[in-house]
PDB file of C-alpha atoms in Angstrom:
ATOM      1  CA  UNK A  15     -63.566 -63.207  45.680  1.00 70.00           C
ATOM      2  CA  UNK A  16     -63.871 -66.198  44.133  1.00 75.00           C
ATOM      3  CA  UNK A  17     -66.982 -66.353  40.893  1.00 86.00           C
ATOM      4  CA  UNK A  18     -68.814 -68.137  38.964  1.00 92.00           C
ATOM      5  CA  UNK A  19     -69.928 -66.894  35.444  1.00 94.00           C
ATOM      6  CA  UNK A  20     -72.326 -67.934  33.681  1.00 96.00           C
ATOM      7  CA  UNK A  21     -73.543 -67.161  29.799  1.00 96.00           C
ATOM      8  CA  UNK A  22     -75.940 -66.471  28.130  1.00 97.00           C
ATOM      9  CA  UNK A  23     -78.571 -65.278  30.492  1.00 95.00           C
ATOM     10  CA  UNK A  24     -81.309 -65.302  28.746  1.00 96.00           C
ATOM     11  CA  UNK A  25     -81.713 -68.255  25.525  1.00 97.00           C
ATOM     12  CA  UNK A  26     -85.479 -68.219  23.387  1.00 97.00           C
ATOM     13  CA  UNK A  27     -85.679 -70.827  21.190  1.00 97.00           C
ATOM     14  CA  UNK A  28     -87.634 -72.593  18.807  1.00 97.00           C
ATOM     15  CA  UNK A  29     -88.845 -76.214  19.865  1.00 97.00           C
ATOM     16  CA  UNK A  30     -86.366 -79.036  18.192  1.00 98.00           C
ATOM     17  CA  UNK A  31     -83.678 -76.757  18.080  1.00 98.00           C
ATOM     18  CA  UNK A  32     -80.678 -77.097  20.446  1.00 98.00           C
ATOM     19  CA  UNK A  33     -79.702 -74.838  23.505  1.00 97.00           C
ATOM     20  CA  UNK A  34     -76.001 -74.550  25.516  1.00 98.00           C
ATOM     21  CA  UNK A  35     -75.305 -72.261  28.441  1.00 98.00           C
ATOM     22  CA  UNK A  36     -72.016 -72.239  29.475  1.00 98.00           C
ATOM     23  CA  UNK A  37     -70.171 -71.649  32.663  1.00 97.00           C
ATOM     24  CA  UNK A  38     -66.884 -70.290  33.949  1.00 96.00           C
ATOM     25  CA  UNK A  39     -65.020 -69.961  36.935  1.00 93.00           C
ATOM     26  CA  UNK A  40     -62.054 -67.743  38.326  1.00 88.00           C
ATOM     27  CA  UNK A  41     -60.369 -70.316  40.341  1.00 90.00           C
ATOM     28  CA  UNK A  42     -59.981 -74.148  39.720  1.00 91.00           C
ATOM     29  CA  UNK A  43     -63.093 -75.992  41.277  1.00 90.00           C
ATOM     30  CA  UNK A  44     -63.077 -78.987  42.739  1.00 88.00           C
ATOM     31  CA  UNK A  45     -66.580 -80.034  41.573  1.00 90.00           C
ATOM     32  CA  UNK A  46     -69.409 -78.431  39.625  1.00 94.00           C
ATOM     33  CA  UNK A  47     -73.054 -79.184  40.074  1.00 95.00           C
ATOM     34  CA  UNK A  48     -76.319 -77.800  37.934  1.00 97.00           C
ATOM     35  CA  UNK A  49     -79.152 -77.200  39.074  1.00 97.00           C
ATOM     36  CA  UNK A  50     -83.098 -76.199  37.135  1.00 98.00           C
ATOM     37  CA  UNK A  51     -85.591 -74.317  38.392  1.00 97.00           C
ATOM     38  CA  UNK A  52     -88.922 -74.100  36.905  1.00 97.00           C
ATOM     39  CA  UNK A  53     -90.499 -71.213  36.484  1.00 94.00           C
ATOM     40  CA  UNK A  54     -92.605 -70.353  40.021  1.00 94.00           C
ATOM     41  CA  UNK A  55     -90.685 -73.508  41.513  1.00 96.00           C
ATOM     42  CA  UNK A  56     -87.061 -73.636  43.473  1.00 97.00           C
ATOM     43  CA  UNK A  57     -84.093 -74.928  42.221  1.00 97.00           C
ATOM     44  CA  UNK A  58     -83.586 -79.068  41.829  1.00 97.00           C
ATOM     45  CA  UNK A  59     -80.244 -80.562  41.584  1.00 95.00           C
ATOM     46  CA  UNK A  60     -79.549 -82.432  38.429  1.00 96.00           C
ATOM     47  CA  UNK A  61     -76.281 -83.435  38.040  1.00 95.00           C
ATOM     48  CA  UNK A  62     -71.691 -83.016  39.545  1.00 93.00           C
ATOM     49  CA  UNK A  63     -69.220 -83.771  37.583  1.00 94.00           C
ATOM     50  CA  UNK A  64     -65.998 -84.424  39.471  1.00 92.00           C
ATOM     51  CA  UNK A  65     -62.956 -84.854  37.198  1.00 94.00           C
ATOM     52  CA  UNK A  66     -61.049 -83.202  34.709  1.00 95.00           C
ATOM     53  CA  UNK A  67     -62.596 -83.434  30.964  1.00 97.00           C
ATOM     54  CA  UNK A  68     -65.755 -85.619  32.313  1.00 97.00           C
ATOM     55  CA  UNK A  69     -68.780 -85.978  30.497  1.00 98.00           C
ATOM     56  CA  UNK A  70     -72.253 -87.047  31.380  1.00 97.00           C
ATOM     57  CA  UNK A  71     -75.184 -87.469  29.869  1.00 97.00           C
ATOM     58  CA  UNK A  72     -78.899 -87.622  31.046  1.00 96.00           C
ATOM     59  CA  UNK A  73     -81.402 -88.168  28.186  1.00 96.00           C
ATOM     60  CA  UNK A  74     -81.015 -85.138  25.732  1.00 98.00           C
ATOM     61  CA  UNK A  75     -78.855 -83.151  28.276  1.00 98.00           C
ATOM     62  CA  UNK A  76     -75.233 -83.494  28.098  1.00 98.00           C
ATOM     63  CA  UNK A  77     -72.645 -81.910  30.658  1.00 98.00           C
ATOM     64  CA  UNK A  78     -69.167 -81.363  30.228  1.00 98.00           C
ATOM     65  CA  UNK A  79     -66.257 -80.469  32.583  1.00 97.00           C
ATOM     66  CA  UNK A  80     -62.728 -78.630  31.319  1.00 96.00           C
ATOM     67  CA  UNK A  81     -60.040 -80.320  31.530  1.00 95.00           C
ATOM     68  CA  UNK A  82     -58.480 -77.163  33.565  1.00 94.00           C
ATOM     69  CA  UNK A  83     -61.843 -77.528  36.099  1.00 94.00           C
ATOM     70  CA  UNK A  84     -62.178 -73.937  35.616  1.00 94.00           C
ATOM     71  CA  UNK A  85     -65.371 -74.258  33.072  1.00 96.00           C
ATOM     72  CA  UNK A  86     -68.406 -76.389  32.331  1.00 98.00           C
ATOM     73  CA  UNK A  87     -71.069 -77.061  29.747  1.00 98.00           C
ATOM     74  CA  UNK A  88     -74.699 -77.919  29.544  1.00 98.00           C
ATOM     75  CA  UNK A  89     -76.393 -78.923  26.266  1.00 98.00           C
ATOM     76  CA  UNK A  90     -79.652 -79.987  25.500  1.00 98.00           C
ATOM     77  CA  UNK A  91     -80.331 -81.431  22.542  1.00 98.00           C
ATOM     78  CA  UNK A  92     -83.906 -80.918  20.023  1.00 98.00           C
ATOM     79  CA  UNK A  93     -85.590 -78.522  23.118  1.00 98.00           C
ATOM     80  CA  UNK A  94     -88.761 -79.431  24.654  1.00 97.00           C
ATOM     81  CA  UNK A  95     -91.192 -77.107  26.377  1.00 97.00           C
ATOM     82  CA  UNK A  96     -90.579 -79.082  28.969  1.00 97.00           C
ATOM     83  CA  UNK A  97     -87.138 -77.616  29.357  1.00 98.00           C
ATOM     84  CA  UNK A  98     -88.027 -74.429  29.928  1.00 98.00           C
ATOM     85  CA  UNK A  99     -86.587 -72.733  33.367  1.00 97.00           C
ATOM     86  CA  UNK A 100     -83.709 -71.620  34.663  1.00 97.00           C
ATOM     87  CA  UNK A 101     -80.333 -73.681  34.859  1.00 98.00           C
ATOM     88  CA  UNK A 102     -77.706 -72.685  37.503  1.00 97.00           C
ATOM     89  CA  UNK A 103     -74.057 -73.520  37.606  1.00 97.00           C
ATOM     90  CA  UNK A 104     -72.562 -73.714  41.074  1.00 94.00           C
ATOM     91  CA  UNK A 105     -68.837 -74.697  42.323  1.00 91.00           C
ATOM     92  CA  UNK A 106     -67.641 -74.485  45.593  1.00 84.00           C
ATOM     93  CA  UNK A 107     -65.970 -71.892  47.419  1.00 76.00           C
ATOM     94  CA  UNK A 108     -62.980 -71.443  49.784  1.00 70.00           C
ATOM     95  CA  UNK A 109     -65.586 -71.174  52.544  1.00 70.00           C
ATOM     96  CA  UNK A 110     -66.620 -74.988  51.500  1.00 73.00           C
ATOM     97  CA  UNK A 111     -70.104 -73.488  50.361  1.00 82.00           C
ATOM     98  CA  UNK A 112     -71.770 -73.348  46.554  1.00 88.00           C
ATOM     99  CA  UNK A 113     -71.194 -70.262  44.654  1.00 90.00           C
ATOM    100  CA  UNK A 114     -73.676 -69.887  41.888  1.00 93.00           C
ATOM    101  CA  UNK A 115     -73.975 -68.478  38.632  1.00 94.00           C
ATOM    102  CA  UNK A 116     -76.628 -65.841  37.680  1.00 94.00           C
ATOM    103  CA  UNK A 117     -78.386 -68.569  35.465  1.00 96.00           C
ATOM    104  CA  UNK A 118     -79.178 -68.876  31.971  1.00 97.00           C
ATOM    105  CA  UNK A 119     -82.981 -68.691  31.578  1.00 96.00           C
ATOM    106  CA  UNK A 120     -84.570 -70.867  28.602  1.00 98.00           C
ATOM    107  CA  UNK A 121     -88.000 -70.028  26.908  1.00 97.00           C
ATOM    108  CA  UNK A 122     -88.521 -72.332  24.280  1.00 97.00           C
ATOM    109  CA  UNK A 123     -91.426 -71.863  21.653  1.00 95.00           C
ATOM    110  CA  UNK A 124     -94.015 -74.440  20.430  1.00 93.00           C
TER     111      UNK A 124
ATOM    112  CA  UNK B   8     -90.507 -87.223  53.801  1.00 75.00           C
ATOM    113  CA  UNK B   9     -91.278 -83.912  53.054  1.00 83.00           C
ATOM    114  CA  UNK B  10     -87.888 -82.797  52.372  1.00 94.00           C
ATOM    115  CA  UNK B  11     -87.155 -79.053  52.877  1.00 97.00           C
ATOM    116  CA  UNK B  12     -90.135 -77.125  53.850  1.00 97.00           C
ATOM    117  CA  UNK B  13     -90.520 -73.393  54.521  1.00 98.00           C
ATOM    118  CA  UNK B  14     -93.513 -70.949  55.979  1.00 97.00           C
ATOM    119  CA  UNK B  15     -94.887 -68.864  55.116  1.00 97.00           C
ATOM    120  CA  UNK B  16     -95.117 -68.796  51.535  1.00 97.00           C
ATOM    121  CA  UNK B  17     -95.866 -65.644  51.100  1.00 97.00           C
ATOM    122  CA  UNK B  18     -95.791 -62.450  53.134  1.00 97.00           C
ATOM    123  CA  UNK B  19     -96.544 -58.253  52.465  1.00 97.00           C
ATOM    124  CA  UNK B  20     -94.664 -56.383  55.139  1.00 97.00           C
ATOM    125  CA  UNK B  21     -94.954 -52.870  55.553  1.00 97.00           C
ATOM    126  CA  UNK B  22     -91.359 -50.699  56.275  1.00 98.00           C
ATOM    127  CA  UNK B  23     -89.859 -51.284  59.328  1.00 97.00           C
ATOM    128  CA  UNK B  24     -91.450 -53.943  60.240  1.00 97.00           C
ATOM    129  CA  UNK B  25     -90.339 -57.617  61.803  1.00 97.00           C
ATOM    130  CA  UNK B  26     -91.004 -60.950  60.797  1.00 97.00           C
ATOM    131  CA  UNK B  27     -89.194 -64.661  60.783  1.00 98.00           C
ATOM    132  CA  UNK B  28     -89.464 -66.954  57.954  1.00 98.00           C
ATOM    133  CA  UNK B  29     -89.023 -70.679  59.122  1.00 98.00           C
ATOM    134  CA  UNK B  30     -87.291 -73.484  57.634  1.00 98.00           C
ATOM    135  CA  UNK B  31     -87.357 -77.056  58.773  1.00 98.00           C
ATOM    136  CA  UNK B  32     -85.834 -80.434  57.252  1.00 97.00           C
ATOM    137  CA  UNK B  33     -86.072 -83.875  57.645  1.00 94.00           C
ATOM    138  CA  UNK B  34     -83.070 -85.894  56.117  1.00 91.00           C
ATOM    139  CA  UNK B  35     -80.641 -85.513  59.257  1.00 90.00           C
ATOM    140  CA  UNK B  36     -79.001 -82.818  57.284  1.00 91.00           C
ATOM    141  CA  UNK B  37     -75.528 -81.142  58.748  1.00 90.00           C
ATOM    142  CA  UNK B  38     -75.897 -78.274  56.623  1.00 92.00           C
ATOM    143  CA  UNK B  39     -78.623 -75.225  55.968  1.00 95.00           C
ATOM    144  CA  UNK B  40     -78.294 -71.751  53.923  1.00 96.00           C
ATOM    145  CA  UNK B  41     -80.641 -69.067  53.525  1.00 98.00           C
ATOM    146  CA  UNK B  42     -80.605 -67.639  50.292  1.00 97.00           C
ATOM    147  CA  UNK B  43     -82.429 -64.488  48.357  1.00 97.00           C
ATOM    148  CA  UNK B  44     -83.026 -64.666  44.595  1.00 97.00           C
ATOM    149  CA  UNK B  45     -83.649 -61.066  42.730  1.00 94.00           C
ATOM    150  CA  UNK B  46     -83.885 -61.221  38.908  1.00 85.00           C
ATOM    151  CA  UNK B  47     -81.295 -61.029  36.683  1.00 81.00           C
ATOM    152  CA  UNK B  48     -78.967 -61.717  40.574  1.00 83.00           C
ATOM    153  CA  UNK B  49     -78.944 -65.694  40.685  1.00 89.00           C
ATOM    154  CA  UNK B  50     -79.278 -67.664  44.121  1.00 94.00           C
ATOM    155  CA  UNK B  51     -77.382 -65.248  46.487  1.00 94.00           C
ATOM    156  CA  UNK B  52     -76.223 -66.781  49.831  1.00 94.00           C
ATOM    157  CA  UNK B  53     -77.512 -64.774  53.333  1.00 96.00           C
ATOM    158  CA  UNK B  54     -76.142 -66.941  55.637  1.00 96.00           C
ATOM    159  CA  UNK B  55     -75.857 -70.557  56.520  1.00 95.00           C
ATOM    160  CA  UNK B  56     -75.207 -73.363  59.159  1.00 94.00           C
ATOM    161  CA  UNK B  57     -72.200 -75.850  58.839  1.00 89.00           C
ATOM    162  CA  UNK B  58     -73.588 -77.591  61.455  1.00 89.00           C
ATOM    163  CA  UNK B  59     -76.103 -77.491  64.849  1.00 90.00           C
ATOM    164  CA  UNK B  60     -74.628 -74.994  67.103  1.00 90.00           C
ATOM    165  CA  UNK B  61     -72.553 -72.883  64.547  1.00 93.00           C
ATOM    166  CA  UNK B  62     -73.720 -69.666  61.856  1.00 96.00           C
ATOM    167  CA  UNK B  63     -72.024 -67.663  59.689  1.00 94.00           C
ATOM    168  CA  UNK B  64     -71.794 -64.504  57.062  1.00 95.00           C
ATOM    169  CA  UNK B  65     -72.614 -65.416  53.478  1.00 93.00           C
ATOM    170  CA  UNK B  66     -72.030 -63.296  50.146  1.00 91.00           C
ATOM    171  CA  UNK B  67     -75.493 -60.235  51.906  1.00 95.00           C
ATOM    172  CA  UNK B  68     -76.103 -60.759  55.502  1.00 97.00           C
ATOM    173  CA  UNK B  69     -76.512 -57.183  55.947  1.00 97.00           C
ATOM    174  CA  UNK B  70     -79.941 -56.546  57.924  1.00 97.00           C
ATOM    175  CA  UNK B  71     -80.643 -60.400  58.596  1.00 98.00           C
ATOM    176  CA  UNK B  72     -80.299 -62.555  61.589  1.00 97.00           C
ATOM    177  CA  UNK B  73     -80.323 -66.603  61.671  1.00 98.00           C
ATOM    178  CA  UNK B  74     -80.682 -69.114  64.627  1.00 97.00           C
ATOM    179  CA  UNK B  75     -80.662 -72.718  64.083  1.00 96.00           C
ATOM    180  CA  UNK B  76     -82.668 -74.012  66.954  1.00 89.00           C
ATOM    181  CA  UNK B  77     -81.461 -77.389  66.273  1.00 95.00           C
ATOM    182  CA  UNK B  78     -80.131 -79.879  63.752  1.00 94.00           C
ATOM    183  CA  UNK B  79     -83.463 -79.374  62.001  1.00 96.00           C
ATOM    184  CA  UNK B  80     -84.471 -75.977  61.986  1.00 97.00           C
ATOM    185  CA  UNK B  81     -82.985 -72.693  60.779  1.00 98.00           C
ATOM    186  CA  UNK B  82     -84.405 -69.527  60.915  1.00 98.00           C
ATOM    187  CA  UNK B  83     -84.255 -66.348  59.192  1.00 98.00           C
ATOM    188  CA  UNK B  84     -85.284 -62.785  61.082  1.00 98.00           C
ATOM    189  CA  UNK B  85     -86.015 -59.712  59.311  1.00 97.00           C
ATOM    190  CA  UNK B  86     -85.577 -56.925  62.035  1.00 94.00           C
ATOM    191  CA  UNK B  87     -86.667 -54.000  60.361  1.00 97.00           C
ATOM    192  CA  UNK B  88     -87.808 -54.559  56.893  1.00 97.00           C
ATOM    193  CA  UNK B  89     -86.829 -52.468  54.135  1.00 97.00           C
ATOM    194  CA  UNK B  90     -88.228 -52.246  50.463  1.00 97.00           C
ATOM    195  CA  UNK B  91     -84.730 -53.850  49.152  1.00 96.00           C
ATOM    196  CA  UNK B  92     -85.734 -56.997  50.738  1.00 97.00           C
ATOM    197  CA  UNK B  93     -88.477 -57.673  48.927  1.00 97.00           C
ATOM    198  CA  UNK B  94     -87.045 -61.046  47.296  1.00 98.00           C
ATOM    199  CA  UNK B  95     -87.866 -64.892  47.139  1.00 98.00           C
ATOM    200  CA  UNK B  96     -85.877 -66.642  50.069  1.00 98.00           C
ATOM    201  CA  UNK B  97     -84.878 -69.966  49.745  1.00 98.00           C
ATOM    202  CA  UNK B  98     -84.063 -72.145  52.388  1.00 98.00           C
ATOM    203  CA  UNK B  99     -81.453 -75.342  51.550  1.00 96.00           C
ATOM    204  CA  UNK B 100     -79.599 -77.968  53.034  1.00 95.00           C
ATOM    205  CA  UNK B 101     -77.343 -80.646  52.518  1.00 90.00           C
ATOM    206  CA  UNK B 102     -75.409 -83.758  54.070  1.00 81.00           C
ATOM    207  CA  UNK B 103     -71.537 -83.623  54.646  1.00 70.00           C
ATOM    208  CA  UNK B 104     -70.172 -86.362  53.247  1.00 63.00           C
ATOM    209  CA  UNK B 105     -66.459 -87.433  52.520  1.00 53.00           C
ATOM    210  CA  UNK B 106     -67.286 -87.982  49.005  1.00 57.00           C
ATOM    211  CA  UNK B 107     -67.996 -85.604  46.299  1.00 55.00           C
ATOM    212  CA  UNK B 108     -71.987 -86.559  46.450  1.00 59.00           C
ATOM    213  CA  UNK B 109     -73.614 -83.906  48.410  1.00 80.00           C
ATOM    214  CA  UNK B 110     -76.415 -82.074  46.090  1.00 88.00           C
ATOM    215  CA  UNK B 111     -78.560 -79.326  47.882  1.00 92.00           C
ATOM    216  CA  UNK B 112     -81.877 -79.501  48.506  1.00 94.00           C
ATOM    217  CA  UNK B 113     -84.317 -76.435  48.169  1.00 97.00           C
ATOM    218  CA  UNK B 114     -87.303 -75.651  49.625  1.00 98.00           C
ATOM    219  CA  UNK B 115     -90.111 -74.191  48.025  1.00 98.00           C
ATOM    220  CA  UNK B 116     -89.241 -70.607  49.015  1.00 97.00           C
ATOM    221  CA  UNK B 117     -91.169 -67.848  50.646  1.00 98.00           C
ATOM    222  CA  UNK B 118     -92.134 -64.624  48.357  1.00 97.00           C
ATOM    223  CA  UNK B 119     -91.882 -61.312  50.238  1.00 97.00           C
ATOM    224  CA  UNK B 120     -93.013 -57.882  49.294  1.00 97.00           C
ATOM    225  CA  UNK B 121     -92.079 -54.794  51.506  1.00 97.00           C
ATOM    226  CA  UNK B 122     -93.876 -51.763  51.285  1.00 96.00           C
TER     227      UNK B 122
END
């Protein structure tokens, strides 16, 4: 069946420094969405991208889209500790419901 | 609005037995899931609700039940509890739009031990 992979799964870093987790799928998706959860909290949506090779930016994080639809980027840039949690990729399936990634969980240190 | 809420937020059950954790929202959603999240397993879906009336088999339904009651409420039954349920379940849901906006929203999730 159709999934979505996600790497790395775990990410410590330093505060300032910078922090990707990447995601891939084994079909073409038709959208991707991210989601963070906080650690003890549930998951909160942050961003879809839509087409092919689009880019978005919110503050320090940047997301990126293939141009194939078949992967996507997160990036934050100079970490805060307020960025710790987990981030989630999730595309949808055949079924028209969200298939998510195992997460890439970020610990960053003061 | 309170968004997605779920009861209880916690709950010990002991082997075998029963129990129904409880999800309600209130943005005239179409949509619900129940999920279960297990570390190092991601956000894994149980089942979930198109829309009022209909259910269906997600990714591990095995040793679940769902009803929604209505377009607001959707409800997940334990029948006979096992130790590999002990989890965090997380109740969603979302609009159905014909655009490409239609982000999920999660409750705050329930945290169950089984002994």
């Amino acid at each position: 069946g159709q999934q979505v992979m996600q790497i790395p799964q775990y990410q410590h870093v330093q505060e300032g420094e910078d922090f990707t987790t990447y995601c891939n799928s084994s079909t073409t998706l038709s959208n991707i969405q991210w989601y963070k959860q906080r650690p003890g909290g549930h998951p909160v949506f942050l961003i879809q991208l839509v087409k092919s090779g689009e880019v978005k930016k919110q503050k320090r994080l940047t997301f990126q889209f293939g141009e194939a639809k078949k992967n996507s980027s997160l990036h934050i840039t100079a970490t805060q500790t307020t960025d710790v949690g987990t981030y989630f990729c999730a595309g949808r399936g055949s079924q028209g419901n969200l298939i998510f990634g195992k997460g890439t969980k970020l610990s960053v240190k003061p | 609005n309170a968004g997605v809420t779920q009861t209880p937020k916690f709950q010990v059950l002991k082997t075998g037995q029963s129990m129904t954790l409880q999800c309600a929202q209130d943005m005239n959603h179409n949509s619900m899931y129940w999920y279960r999240q297990d570390p190092g397993m991601g956000l894994r879906l149980i089942y979930y609700s198109a829309s009022e009336g209909t259910t269906d088999k997600g990714e591990v339904p095995n040793g679940y039940n769902v009803s929604r009651l209505n377009k607001r409420e959707f409800s997940l039954r334990l029948e006979s509890a096992a130790p590999s349920q002990t989890s965090v379940y997380f109740c969603a849901s979302r609009t159905v739009w014909q655009g490409p906006f239609n982000e999920q929203f999660f409750g705050p999730g329930t945290r169950l031990t089984v002994l």
